[in-house]
XYZ file of N, CA and C in Angstrom:
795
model
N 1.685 -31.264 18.586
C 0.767 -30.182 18.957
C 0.410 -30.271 20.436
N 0.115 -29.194 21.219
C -0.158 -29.169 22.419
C -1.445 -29.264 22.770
N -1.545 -30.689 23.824
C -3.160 -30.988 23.218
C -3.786 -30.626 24.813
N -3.022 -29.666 26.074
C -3.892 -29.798 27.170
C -3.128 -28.235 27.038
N -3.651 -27.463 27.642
C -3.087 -25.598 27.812
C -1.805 -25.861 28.606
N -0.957 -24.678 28.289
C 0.048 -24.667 29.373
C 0.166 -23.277 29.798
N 0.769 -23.584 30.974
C -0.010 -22.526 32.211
C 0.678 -21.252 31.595
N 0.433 -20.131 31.575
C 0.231 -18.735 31.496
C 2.045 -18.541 31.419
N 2.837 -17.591 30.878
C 4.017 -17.499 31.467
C 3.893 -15.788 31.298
N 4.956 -14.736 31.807
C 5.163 -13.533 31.749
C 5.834 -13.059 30.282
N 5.930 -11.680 30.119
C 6.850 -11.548 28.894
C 7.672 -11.691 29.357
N 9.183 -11.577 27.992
C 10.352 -11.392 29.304
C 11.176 -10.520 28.823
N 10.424 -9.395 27.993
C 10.570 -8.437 27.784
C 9.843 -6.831 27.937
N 10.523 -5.765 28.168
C 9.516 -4.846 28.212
C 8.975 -4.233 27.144
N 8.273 -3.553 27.408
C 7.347 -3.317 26.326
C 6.522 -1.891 26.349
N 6.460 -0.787 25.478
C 5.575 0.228 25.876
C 4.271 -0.308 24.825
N 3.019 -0.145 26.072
C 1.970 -0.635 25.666
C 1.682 -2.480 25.861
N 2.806 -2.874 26.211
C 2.183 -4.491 26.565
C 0.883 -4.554 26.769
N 0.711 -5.965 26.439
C -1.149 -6.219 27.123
C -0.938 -7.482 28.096
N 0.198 -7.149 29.093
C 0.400 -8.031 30.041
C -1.259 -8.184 31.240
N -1.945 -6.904 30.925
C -2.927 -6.282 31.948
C -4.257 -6.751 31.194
N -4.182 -7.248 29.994
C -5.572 -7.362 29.261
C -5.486 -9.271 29.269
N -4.572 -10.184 29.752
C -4.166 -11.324 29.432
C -5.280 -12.252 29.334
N -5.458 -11.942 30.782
C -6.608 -12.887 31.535
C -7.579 -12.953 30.737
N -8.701 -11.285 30.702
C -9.577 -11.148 29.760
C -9.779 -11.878 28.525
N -8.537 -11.309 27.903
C -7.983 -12.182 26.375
C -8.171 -13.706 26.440
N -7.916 -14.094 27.480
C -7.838 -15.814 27.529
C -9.442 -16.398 27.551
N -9.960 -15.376 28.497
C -11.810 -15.855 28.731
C -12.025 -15.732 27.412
N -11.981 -15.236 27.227
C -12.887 -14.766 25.180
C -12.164 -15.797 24.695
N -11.520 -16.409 24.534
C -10.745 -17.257 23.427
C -10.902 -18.401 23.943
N -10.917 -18.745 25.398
C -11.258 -20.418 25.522
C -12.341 -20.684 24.893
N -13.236 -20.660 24.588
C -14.720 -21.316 23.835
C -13.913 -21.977 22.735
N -12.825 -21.223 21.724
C -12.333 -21.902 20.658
C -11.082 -22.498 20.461
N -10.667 -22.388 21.998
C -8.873 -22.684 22.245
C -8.603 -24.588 21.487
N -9.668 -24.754 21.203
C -9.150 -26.646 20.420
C -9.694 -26.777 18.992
N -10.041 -25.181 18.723
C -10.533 -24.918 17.258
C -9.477 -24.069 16.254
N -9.669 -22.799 17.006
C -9.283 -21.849 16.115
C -7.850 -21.318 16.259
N -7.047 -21.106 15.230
C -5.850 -20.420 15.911
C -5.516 -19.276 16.106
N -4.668 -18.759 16.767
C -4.661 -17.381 17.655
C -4.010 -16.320 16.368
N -4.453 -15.269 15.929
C -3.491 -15.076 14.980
C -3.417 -13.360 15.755
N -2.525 -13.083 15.760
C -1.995 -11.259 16.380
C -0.861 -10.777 15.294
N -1.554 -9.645 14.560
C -0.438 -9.259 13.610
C 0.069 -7.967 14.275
N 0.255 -7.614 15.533
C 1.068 -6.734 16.087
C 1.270 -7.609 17.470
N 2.396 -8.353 17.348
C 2.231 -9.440 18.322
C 3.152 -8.134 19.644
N 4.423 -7.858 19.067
C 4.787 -6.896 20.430
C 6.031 -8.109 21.189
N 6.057 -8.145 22.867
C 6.421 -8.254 23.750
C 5.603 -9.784 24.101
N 4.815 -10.303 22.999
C 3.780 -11.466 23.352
C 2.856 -11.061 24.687
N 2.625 -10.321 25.653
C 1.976 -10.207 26.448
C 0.160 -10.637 26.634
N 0.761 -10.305 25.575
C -1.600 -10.885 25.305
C -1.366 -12.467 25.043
N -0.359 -13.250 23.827
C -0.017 -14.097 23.566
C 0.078 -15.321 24.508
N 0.913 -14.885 25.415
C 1.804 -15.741 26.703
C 0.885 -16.028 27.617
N -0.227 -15.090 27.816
C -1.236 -15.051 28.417
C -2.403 -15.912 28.637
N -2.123 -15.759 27.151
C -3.580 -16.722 26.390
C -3.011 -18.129 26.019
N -1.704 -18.399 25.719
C -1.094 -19.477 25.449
C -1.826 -20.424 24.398
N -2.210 -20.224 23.728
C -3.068 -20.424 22.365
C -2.341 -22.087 22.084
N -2.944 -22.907 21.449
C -2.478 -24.465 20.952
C -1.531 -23.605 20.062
N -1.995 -23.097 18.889
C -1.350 -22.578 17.689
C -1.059 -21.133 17.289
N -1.005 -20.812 16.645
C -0.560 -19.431 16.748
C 0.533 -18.369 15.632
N -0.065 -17.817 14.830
C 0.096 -16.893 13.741
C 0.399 -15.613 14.495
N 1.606 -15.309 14.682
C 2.344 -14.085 15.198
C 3.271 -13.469 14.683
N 2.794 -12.053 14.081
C 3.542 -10.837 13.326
C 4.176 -9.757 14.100
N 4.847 -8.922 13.600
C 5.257 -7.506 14.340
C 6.339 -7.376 12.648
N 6.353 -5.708 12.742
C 6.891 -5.232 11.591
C 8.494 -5.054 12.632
N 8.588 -5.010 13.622
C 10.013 -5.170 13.839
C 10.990 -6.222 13.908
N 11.979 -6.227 12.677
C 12.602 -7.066 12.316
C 13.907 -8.057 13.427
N 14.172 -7.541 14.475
C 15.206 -8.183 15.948
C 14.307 -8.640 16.752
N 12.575 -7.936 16.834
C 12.044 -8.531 17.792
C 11.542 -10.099 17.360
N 11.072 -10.468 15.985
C 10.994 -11.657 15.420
C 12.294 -12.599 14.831
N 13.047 -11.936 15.124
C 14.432 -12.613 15.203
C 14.963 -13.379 16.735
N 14.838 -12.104 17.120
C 14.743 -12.767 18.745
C 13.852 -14.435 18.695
N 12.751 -13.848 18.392
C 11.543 -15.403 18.931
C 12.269 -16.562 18.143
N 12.416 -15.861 16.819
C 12.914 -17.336 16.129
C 14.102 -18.078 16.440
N 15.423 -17.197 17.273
C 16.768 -17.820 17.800
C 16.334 -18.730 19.037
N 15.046 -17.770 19.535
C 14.858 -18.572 21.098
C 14.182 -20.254 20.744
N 13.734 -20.136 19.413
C 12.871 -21.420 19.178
C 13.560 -22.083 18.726
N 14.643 -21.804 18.117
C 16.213 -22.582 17.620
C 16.897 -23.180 18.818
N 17.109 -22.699 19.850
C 18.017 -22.995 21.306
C 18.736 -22.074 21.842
N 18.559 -20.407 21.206
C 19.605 -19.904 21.715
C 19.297 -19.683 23.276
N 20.327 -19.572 24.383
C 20.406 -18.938 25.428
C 20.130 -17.861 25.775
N 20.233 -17.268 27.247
C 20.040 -15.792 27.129
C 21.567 -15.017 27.722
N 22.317 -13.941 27.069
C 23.565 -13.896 27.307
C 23.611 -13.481 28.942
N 24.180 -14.390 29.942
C 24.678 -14.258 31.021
C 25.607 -13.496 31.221
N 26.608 -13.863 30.318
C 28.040 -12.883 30.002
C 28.143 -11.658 30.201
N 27.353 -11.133 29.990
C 27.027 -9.600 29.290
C 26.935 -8.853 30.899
N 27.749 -7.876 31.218
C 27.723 -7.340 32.197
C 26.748 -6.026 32.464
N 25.716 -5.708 33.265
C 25.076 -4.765 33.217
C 25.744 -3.124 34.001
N 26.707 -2.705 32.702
C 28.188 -1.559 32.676
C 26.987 -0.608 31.802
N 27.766 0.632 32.138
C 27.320 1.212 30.693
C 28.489 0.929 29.655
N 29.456 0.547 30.491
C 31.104 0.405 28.806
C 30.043 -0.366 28.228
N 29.615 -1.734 28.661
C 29.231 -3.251 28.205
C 28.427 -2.961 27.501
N 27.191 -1.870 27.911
C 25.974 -1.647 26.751
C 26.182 -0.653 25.872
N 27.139 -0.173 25.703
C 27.372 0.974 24.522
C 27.965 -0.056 24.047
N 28.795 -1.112 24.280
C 29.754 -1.803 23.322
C 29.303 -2.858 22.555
N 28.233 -3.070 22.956
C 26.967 -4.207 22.554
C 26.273 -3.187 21.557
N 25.655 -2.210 22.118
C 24.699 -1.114 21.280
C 25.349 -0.786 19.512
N 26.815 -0.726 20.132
C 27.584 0.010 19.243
C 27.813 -1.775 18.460
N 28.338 -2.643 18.879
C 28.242 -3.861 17.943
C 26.395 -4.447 16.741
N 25.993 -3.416 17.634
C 24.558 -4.314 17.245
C 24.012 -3.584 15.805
N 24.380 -2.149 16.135
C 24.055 -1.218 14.697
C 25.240 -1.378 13.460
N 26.452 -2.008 13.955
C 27.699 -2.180 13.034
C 27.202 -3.621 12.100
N 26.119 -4.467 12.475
C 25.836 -5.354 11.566
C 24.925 -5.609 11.287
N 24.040 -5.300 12.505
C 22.358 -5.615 12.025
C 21.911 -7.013 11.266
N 22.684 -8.425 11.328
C 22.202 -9.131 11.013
C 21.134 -10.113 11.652
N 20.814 -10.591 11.025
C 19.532 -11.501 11.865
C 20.037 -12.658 12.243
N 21.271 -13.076 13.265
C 21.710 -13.845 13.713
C 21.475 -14.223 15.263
N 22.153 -14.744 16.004
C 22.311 -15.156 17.703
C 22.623 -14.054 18.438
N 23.790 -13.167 17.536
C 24.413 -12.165 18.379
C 23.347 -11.030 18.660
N 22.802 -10.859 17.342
C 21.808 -10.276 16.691
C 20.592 -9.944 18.656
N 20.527 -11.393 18.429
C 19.288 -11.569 19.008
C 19.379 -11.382 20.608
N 20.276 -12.396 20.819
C 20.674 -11.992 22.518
C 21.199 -9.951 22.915
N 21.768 -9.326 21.928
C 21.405 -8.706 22.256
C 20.914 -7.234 22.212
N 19.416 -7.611 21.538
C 18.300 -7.149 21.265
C 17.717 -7.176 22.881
N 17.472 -8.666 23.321
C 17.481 -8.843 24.359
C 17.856 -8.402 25.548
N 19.340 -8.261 25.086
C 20.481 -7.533 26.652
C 19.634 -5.926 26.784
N 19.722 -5.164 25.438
C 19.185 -4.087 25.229
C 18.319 -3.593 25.937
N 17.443 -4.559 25.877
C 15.583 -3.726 26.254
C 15.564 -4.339 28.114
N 16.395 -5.411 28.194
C 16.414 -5.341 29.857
C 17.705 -4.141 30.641
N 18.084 -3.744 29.796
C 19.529 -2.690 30.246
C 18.747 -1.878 29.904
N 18.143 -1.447 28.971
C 18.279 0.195 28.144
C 17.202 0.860 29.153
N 17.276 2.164 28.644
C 15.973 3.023 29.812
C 14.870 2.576 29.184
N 14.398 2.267 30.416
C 13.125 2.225 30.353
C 12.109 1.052 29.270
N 13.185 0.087 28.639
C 12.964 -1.120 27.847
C 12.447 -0.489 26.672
N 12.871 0.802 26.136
C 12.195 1.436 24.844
C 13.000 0.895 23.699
N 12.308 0.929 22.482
C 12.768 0.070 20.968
C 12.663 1.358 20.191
N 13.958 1.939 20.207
C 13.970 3.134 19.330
C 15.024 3.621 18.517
N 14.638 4.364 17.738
C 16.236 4.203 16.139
C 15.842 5.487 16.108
N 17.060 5.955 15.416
C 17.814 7.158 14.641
C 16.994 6.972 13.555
N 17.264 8.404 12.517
C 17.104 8.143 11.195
C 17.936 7.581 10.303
N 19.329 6.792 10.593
C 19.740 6.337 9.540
C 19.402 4.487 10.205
N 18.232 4.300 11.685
C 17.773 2.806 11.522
C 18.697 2.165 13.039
N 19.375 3.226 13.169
C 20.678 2.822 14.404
C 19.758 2.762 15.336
N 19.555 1.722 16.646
C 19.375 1.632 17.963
C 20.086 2.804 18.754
N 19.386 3.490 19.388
C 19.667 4.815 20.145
C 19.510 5.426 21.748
N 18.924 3.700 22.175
C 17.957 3.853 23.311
C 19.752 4.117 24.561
N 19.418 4.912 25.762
C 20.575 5.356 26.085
C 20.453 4.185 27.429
N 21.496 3.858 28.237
C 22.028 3.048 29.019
C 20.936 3.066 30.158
N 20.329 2.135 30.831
C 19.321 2.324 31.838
C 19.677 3.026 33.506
N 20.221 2.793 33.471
C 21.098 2.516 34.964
C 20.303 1.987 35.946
N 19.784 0.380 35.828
C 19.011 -0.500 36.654
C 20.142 -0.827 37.504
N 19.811 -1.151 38.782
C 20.591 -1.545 39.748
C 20.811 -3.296 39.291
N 20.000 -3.762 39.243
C 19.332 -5.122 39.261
C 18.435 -5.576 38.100
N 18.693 -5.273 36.743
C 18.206 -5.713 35.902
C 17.968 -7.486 35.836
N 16.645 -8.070 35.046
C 16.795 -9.195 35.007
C 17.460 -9.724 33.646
N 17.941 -10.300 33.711
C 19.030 -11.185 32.869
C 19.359 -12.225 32.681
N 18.005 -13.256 33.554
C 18.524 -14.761 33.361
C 17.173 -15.376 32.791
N 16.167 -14.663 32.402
C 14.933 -15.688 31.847
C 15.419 -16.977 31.646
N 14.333 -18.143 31.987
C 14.798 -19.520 31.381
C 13.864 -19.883 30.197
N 14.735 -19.211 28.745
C 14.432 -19.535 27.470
C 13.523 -21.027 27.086
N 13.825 -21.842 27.788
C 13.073 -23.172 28.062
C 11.978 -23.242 28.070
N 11.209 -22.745 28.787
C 9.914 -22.690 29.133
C 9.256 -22.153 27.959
N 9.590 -20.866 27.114
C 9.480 -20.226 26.493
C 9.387 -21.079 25.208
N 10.438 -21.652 25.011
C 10.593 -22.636 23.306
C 9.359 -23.984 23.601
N 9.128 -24.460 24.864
C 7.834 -25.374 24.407
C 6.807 -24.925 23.403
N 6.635 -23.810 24.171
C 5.175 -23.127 23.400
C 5.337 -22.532 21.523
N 6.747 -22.180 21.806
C 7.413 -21.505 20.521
C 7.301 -22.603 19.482
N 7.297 -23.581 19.718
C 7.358 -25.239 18.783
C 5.888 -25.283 18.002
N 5.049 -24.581 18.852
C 3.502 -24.579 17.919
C 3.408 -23.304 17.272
N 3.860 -22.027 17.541
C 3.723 -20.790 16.829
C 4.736 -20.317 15.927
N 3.823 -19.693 15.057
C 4.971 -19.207 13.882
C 5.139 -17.942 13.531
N 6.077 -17.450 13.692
C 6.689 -16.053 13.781
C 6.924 -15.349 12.220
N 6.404 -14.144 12.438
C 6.707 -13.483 10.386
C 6.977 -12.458 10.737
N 7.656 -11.603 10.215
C 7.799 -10.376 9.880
C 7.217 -9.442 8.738
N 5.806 -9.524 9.370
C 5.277 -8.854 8.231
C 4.532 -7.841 8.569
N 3.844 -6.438 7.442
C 2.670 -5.520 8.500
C 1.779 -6.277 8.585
N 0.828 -5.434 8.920
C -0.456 -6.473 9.573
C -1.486 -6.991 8.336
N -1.373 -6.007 7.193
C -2.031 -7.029 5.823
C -1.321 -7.961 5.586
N -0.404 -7.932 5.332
C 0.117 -9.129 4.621
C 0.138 -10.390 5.840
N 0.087 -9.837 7.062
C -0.507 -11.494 8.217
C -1.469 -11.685 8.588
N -2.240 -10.717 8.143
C -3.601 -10.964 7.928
C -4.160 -12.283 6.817
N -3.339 -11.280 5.373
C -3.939 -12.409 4.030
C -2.715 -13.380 4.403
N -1.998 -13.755 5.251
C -1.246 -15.285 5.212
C -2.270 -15.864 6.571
N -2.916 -15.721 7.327
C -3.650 -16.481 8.167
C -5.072 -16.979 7.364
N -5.289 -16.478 5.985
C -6.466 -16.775 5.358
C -5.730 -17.753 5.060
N -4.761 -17.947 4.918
C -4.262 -19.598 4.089
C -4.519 -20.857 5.234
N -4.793 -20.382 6.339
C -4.568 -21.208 7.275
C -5.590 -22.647 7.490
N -5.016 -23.281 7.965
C -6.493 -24.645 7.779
C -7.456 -24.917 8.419
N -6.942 -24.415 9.483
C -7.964 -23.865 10.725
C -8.231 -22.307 10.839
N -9.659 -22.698 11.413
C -10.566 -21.308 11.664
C -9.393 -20.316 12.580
N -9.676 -18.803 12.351
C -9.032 -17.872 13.028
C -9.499 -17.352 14.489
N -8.495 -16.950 15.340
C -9.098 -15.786 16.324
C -8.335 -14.732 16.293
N -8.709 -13.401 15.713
C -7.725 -12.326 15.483
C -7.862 -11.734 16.506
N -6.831 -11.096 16.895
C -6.310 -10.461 17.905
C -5.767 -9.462 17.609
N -6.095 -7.948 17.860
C -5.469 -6.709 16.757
C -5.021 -5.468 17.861
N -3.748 -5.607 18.075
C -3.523 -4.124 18.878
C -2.304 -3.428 18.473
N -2.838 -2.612 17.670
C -1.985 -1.964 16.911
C -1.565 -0.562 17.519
N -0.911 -0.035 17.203
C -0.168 1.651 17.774
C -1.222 2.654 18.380
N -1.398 2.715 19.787
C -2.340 3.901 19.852
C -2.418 4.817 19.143
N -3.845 5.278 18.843
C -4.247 6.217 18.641
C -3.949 8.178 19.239
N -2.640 7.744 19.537
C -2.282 9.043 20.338
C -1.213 9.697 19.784
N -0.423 9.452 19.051
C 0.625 10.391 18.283
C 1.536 9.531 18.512
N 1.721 8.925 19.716
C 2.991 7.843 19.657
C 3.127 6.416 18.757
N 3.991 6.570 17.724
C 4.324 5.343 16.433
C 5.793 5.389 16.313
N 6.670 5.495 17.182
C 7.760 5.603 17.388
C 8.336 4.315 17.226
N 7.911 2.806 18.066
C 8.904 1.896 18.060
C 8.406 1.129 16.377
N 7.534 1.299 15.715
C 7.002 0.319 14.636
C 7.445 1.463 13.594
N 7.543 2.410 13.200
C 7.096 3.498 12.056
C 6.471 4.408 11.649
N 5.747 4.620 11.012
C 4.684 5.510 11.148
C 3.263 4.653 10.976
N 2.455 5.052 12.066
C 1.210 3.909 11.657
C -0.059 5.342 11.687
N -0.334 5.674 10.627
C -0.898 6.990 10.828
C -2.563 5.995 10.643
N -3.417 7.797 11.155
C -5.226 7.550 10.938
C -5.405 6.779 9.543
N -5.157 6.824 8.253
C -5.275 5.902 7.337
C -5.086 4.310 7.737
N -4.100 4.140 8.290
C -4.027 3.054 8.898
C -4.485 2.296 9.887
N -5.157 2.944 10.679
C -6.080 2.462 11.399
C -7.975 2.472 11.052
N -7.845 3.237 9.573
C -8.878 3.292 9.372
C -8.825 1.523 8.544
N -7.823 1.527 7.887
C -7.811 0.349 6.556
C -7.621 -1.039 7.524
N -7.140 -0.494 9.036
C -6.931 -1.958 9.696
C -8.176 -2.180 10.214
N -8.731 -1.504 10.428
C -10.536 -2.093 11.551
C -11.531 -2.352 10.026
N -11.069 -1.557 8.784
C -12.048 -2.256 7.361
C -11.709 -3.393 7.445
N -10.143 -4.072 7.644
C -10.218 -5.300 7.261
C -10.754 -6.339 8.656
N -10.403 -6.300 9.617
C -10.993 -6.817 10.509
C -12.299 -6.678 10.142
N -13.024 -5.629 9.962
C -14.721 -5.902 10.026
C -14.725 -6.876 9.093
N -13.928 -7.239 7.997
C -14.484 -8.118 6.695
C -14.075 -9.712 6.963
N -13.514 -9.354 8.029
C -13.178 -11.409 8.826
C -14.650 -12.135 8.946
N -14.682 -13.237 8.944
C -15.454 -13.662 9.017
C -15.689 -14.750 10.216
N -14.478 -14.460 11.258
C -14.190 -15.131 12.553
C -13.620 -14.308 13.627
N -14.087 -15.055 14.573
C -13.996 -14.130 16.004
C -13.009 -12.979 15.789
N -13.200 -11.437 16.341
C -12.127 -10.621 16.245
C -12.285 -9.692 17.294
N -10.619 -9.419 18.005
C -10.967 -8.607 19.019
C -10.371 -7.719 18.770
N -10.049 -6.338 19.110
C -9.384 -5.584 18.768
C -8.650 -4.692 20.082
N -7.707 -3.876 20.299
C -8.068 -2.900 21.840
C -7.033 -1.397 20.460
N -7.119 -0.274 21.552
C -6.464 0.542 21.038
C -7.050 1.522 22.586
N -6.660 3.023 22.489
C -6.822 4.011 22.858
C -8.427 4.696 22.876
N -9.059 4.733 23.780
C -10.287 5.247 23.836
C -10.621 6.472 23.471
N -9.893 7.130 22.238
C -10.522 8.438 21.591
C -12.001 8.096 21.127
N -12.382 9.420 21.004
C -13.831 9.304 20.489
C -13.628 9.091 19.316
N -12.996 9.348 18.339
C -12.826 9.097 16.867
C -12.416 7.218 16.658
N -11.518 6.641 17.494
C -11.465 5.368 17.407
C -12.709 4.816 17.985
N -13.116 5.127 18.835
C -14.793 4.100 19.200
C -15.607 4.815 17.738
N -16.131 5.681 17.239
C -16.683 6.285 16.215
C -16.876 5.169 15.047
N -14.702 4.693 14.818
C -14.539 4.056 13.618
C -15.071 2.429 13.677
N -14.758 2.026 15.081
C -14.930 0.486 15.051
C -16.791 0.769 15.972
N -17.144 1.904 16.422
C -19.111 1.135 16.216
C -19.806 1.355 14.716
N -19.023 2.222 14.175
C -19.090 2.614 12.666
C -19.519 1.688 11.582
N -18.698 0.689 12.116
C -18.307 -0.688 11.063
C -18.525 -1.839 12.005
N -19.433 -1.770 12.863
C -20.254 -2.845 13.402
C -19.699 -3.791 14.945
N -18.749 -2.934 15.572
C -17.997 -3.868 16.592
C -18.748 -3.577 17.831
N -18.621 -3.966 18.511
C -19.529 -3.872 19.772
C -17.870 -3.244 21.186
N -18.229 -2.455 21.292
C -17.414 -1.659 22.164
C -17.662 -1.633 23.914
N -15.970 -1.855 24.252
C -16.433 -2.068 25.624
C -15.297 -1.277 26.671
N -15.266 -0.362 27.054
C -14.363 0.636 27.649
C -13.426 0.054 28.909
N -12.502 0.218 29.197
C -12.173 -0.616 30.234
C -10.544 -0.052 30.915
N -10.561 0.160 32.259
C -9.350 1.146 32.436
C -7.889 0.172 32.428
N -7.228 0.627 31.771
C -5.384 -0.327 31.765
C -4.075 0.850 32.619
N -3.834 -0.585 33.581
C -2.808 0.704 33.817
C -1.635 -0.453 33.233
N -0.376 0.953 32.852
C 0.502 0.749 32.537
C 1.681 0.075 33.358
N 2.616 -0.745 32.644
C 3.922 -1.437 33.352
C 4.778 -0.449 33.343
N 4.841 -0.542 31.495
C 5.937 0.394 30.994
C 5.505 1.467 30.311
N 5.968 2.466 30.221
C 4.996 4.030 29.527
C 6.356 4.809 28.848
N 6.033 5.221 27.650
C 7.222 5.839 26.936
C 7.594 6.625 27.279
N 6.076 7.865 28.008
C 7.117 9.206 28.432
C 6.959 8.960 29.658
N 7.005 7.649 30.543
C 6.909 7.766 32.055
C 5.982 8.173 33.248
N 5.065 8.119 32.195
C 3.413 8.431 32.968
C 2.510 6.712 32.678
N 2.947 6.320 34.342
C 2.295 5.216 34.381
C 0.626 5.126 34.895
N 0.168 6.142 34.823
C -1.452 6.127 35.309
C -2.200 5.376 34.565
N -3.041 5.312 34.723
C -4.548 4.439 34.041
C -4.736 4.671 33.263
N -4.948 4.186 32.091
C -5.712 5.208 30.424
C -6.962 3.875 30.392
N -7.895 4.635 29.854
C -8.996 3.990 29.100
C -8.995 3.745 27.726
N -8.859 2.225 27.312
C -8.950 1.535 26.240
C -10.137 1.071 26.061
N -10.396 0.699 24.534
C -11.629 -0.188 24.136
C -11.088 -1.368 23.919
N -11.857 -2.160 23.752
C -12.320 -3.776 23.705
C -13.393 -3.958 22.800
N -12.400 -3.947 21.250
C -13.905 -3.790 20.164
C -13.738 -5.427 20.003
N -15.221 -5.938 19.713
C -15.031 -7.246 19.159
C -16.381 -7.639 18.541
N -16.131 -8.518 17.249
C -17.222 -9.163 15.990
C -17.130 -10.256 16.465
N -18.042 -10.925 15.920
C -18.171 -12.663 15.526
C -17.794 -13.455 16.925
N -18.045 -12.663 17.852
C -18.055 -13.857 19.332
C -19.259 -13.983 19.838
């Protein structure tokens, strides 16, 4: 177990919606319990809040099945593919290998990887029959050599699931140590494109269950009036705060105002 913090690292992936911009924040709130409680995020993403906060331990979900494949090859030893030429032949031929098997293997994973640093704009997006669809980036200079290394220290204490966010929710109640939930789930804005559909029911049934934790919980989402409504509704203490964007789906990187709901701190 990692018994002194280790220093902060970047994602090394993109991400629409990262919380590469909320990190810091995230980390102040959580040191008070960083040798207590463990970090649990059931929409973990791009790790950006994660990597940030660099948690001892750590309960980390996402319902997308390559992006938790990815973490788990990188915590195995895989590399990151050098090989892989940044062509469009190279990424249609990868794209086109990657939907022909879809298994949860190395190939699988590196490139998932190659993908979101090639593809436009680092978007995670499928067809309706599940196919990867995202079209060729044309980066001059994509990055392509992360050192996976750095990355698998930390990976040795956290454990990766593929699950929605109830079911890693009720598997962090099993846990032996006290929780710190961490909840940033699909804005509140119409966009549920890279996860599924995560409709208003679902964000109503995800802030019920957070209110019913009984340990620290933070939450962020989209500053509609109907989402601050639901979480001062059910007792969170709300705190507005402007994020600008890295990566943006339709390419509008301006500022949006998010909340910062949080219980039991």
């Amino acid at each position: 177990m990692m018994t002194t913090q280790i220093k902060p690292l970047q994602p090394f992936l993109k991400w629409c919606g990262g919380k590469r911009e909320l990190a810091a924040k995230l980390a102040e709130m959580y040191e008070p319990f960083r040798n207590t409680h463990t970090w649990v995020e059931p929409f973990c993403g791009a790790l950006g809040a994660t990597l940030g906060v660099m948690p001892q331990r750590a309960v980390l979900s996402d319902v997308n099945p390559h992006l938790i494949n990815l973490y788990r090859r990188i915590d195995q030893g895989m590399s990151n593919p050098q090989h892989w030429a940044n062509t469009e032949e190279q990424y249609y031929e990868i794209r086109r290998r990657f939907n022909a098997y879809q298994f949860s293997d190395e190939f699988n994973a590196q490139a998932f990887y190659y993908m979101n640093r090639v593809g436009y704009r680092g978007l995670c997006r499928t067809n309706l029959d599940g196919g990867f669809n995202v079209p060729f980036g044309h980066y001059k200079k994509p990055i392509l050599d992360h050192d996976f290394s750095a990355y698998r220290k930390a990976f040795r204490y956290w454990d990766f699931f593929n699950y929605g966010y109830e079911a890693a929710l009720a598997l962090s109640k099993e846990h032996v140590r006290p929780c710190f939930y961490y909840a940033d789930p699909p804005y509140d804005d119409g966009f549920t494109g890279y996860s599924g559909s995560f409709t208003w029911d679902d964000q109503v049934n995800l802030v019920s269950t957070l209110a019913a934790l009984n340990y620290p919980v933070v939450a962020s989402n989209k500053a509609t009036d109907r989402i601050i409504d639901l979480y001062q509704g059910l007792g969170f203490n709300i705190e507005i705060i402007s994020v600008r964007r890295r990566i943006s789906c339709n390419g509008d990187r301006s500022p949006v105002d998010e909340i910062l709901a949080t219980r039991n701190l």
